[in-house]
């Protein structure tokens, strides 16, 4: 949030020029308040826009979030304990990242708003997804050691 | 309506006919690609060529004899004595596994081919595959016509022929196919956005990683293209599907290959892909949010997302830089560094610089290796820019990077060749398209100006519009701008708008006929040159040499003579020392243990051999004795004029030896900066082991000791060897084998010493007399 405000401020400064900057200090408080309000608006808009997405996409999103979260836990654990069986660490993290990426791909393909994939049946997309996951996890099982 | 239906029917029949035709053309292209590479078998014999292929052949033999598990665990004790080498973990296994599988399939079908035959013909088979892959790739970029042209160009491009003639059993033989096929699948995924092709793409990438170290080119080129697409605002969700799974799956698959292993995530060659992986996620998020928000809210969001994304990126970059900076070579391998900085190798790593195929190429070698394609490529680039699609921008990026790399190393001309073929194929097919269409359009009007002619010309127009893609149509507009001015024929009848547009794309008849003839001539010139290159320039196996002289053909088969002598006359466990070029051949053909070989993994060991070769006899004898060496093999071309012999390579031995052992100094071997072996040569040069072993008894051949390679009489003609004895010299003196004299016993009496000396001398004389024709 703070970063955002700073960026915003800098932009304003550039736009308005030098004279304006002298008077700026008094208004900065008001500006900060308004920009934070903007951000609140933004999040509200984001949330309402997201609430409109179909349930199946939301499920995929949850799945992606879970995979990324698992990857993060592993990275934190690696940072604490060390990366000794490096292939295990690598396969663990990459399997999470891989599932997340593949799920994002699936989400892109089954999303009805994407005009590019109109003629791609969701069944076909899911079959591709399963195949790709199969390959991924075969490789990971092999790499785990 | 009925007419249009009938027309559609005709078109679909024509379309099917075109497919069948394309299939047969492809089949013929495959046959051409295979058969143009058989010159070496016809002119010489079915043998493995050169140096590295012998090692691959030996590994394949081991694989077929002992199976895959023993192959992974193979510790080879017949090379790099006394260190040995873990073959299973240090070799790119793609080629050997491919040939081993081929051999196994053939044998299980009861076709009893020898391993050697399979190895010899692997490269031609895969060059046929490579030309088919080129067809697929170019078809994805610019349609089937360009694909066929590119395939036929690749089938006989001299640069690729030089690495894939029958018998040239090297990694590049299968790697070029893997390279093109990986690019094809990438483009296919990019065009369709299908996860299925993305999976295939990463598997093809895995095959490429298995086959050749050049896979780093792929894993850097594709991120570059993704970045280019993002920067030029061409991001699409297809791009995400093409790239993100490739990085994850590709990295995992690459680290399965033992020779790559953790390097797939640890070295800087791969970091570009991870960086772009992060960038594409940020960009994908931005596009997603842009999609669901109103434009006004999005403006607010941009600031937030950009700042957060930039912060994350900065953090990642900082981590990466910290990781990279902590490693001594900044995480880059020497070969990659010499690519980025062309002067790096000559400064720091003489062993990379000493290989002739790592030198920068000369201009004639471009003409030799890609011939007329060099002139067609710019036209192809222009054709790619009108209209610019994701696929065509990839091809343009491919040619630009590969031109740079080929300028750094001769060897990488091989990577340039497919790109040049693809672009020239596009250029040629577009040009033919324009010319034939303008001829087709004008011929009927030329014959008669009546209504019938008009009708037939109207028929021609839709034909063309079906045949050519919409992309090609727009590309023609540019070329037609010139023709617009040239067109002077008065328009006789008011034409429909589309027809006017078509008319504008038409070139004058005479011009197009002449242009077509010129293009055909150009193609014919290319074919003639390629066949000449395949037959004459690139088919020599380099272990069997021939020379034409006034009294007929001479065959020099000295290498195999020498290796056969070694395998028949020495003990199984004897160690043979030679310069590293001949290591692979000695282990494969003579089955003797060598000190160093062409896999230059241990610089110190090579420097030791280099030092021994450049030391005086006694010091060299001590070095060799400490390495358990029993025989020393030198290659000498002075008698028959074979230029790539050890005396010509000798300065590299001095440099590499001196890099590790500072008492060897290069200036000691040079007189006023000149390398010479005549009477002006330095005493260090005249007394070093390499000089002595090469020129021992040379004066006995013609009485003057005239060296035909250096074109001079040698400096020191009459000398004796004290610590080595000559045991074998081949028919043309090209390979000379010496044996180390056993260490002397501590003998006090002088008489005994002299007696033993004379007796050994006579023994060696007798042997020489028996085996030497001179």
CSV table of N, CA and C in Angstrom, one decimal, chain A residues 56-57 60 63-64 99-111 114 117 120-130 133, chain B residues 195 240-241 245:
chain,number,residue,atom,x,y,z
A,56,UNK,N,-16.7,-23.3,-11.5
A,56,UNK,CA,-15.7,-24.3,-11.8
A,56,UNK,C,-14.3,-23.5,-11.9
A,57,UNK,N,-14.4,-22.3,-12.4
A,57,UNK,CA,-13.1,-21.5,-12.5
A,57,UNK,C,-12.6,-21.2,-11.1
A,60,UNK,N,-10.8,-24.1,-9.7
A,60,UNK,CA,-9.5,-24.2,-10.3
A,60,UNK,C,-8.6,-23.2,-9.6
A,63,UNK,N,-7.4,-24.4,-6.3
A,63,UNK,CA,-6.4,-25.4,-6.6
A,63,UNK,C,-5.1,-24.8,-6.8
A,64,UNK,N,-5.1,-23.7,-7.7
A,64,UNK,CA,-3.8,-23.0,-8.0
A,64,UNK,C,-3.2,-22.4,-6.7
A,99,UNK,N,2.0,-28.1,-11.3
A,99,UNK,CA,0.6,-28.3,-11.2
A,99,UNK,C,-0.1,-26.9,-11.3
A,100,UNK,N,0.4,-25.9,-10.6
A,100,UNK,CA,-0.2,-24.6,-10.6
A,100,UNK,C,-0.2,-24.1,-12.1
A,101,UNK,N,0.9,-24.2,-12.8
A,101,UNK,CA,1.0,-23.7,-14.1
A,101,UNK,C,0.0,-24.4,-15.0
A,102,UNK,N,0.0,-25.8,-14.9
A,102,UNK,CA,-0.9,-26.5,-15.7
A,102,UNK,C,-2.4,-26.2,-15.5
A,103,UNK,N,-2.7,-26.0,-14.2
A,103,UNK,CA,-4.1,-25.6,-13.8
A,103,UNK,C,-4.4,-24.3,-14.4
A,104,UNK,N,-3.5,-23.3,-14.4
A,104,UNK,CA,-3.7,-22.0,-15.0
A,104,UNK,C,-4.0,-22.2,-16.5
A,105,UNK,N,-3.2,-23.1,-17.1
A,105,UNK,CA,-3.5,-23.3,-18.6
A,105,UNK,C,-4.9,-23.9,-18.8
A,106,UNK,N,-5.2,-24.8,-17.9
A,106,UNK,CA,-6.6,-25.4,-18.0
A,106,UNK,C,-7.6,-24.3,-17.9
A,107,UNK,N,-7.4,-23.4,-16.9
A,107,UNK,CA,-8.3,-22.3,-16.6
A,107,UNK,C,-8.5,-21.4,-17.8
A,108,UNK,N,-7.3,-21.1,-18.4
A,108,UNK,CA,-7.4,-20.3,-19.6
A,108,UNK,C,-8.2,-20.9,-20.7
A,109,UNK,N,-8.1,-22.3,-20.8
A,109,UNK,CA,-8.7,-23.0,-22.0
A,109,UNK,C,-10.2,-23.1,-21.7
A,110,UNK,N,-10.6,-23.4,-20.5
A,110,UNK,CA,-12.1,-23.6,-20.2
A,110,UNK,C,-12.8,-22.3,-20.0
A,111,UNK,N,-12.1,-21.2,-19.8
A,111,UNK,CA,-12.8,-19.9,-19.6
A,111,UNK,C,-13.6,-19.5,-20.8
A,114,UNK,N,-12.6,-16.4,-23.0
A,114,UNK,CA,-11.5,-16.4,-23.9
A,114,UNK,C,-12.0,-16.8,-25.3
A,117,UNK,N,-10.3,-19.8,-27.5
A,117,UNK,CA,-10.5,-21.2,-27.3
A,117,UNK,C,-11.9,-21.6,-27.4
A,120,UNK,N,-12.6,-25.1,-28.7
A,120,UNK,CA,-11.9,-26.2,-27.9
A,120,UNK,C,-12.9,-26.7,-26.9
A,121,UNK,N,-13.3,-28.0,-27.0
A,121,UNK,CA,-14.2,-28.5,-26.0
A,121,UNK,C,-13.6,-28.6,-24.6
A,122,UNK,N,-14.3,-28.3,-23.6
A,122,UNK,CA,-13.7,-28.4,-22.2
A,122,UNK,C,-13.2,-29.9,-21.9
A,123,UNK,N,-13.9,-30.9,-22.5
A,123,UNK,CA,-13.4,-32.2,-22.3
A,123,UNK,C,-12.0,-32.4,-22.9
A,124,UNK,N,-11.9,-31.9,-24.1
A,124,UNK,CA,-10.5,-32.0,-24.7
A,124,UNK,C,-9.5,-31.3,-23.8
A,125,UNK,N,-9.8,-30.1,-23.4
A,125,UNK,CA,-8.9,-29.4,-22.5
A,125,UNK,C,-8.5,-30.2,-21.3
A,126,UNK,N,-9.5,-30.8,-20.7
A,126,UNK,CA,-9.3,-31.6,-19.5
A,126,UNK,C,-8.4,-32.8,-19.8
A,127,UNK,N,-8.7,-33.4,-20.9
A,127,UNK,CA,-7.8,-34.6,-21.3
A,127,UNK,C,-6.4,-34.2,-21.5
A,128,UNK,N,-6.2,-33.0,-22.2
A,128,UNK,CA,-4.8,-32.5,-22.3
A,128,UNK,C,-4.2,-32.3,-21.0
A,129,UNK,N,-5.0,-31.7,-20.1
A,129,UNK,CA,-4.5,-31.4,-18.8
A,129,UNK,C,-4.0,-32.6,-18.0
A,130,UNK,N,-4.9,-33.7,-18.1
A,130,UNK,CA,-4.5,-34.9,-17.4
A,130,UNK,C,-3.3,-35.5,-18.0
A,133,UNK,N,-0.3,-33.6,-16.8
A,133,UNK,CA,0.0,-33.9,-15.4
A,133,UNK,C,0.6,-35.3,-15.3
B,195,UNK,N,-2.6,-27.8,-24.9
B,195,UNK,CA,-1.6,-28.3,-23.9
B,195,UNK,C,-1.0,-29.6,-24.4
B,240,UNK,N,1.3,-18.0,-23.2
B,240,UNK,CA,1.5,-18.6,-21.8
B,240,UNK,C,1.5,-20.1,-21.8
B,241,UNK,N,0.5,-20.7,-22.6
B,241,UNK,CA,0.4,-22.1,-22.6
B,241,UNK,C,1.6,-22.7,-23.3
B,245,UNK,N,4.4,-24.2,-19.3
B,245,UNK,CA,4.6,-25.7,-19.1
B,245,UNK,C,6.0,-26.1,-19.6
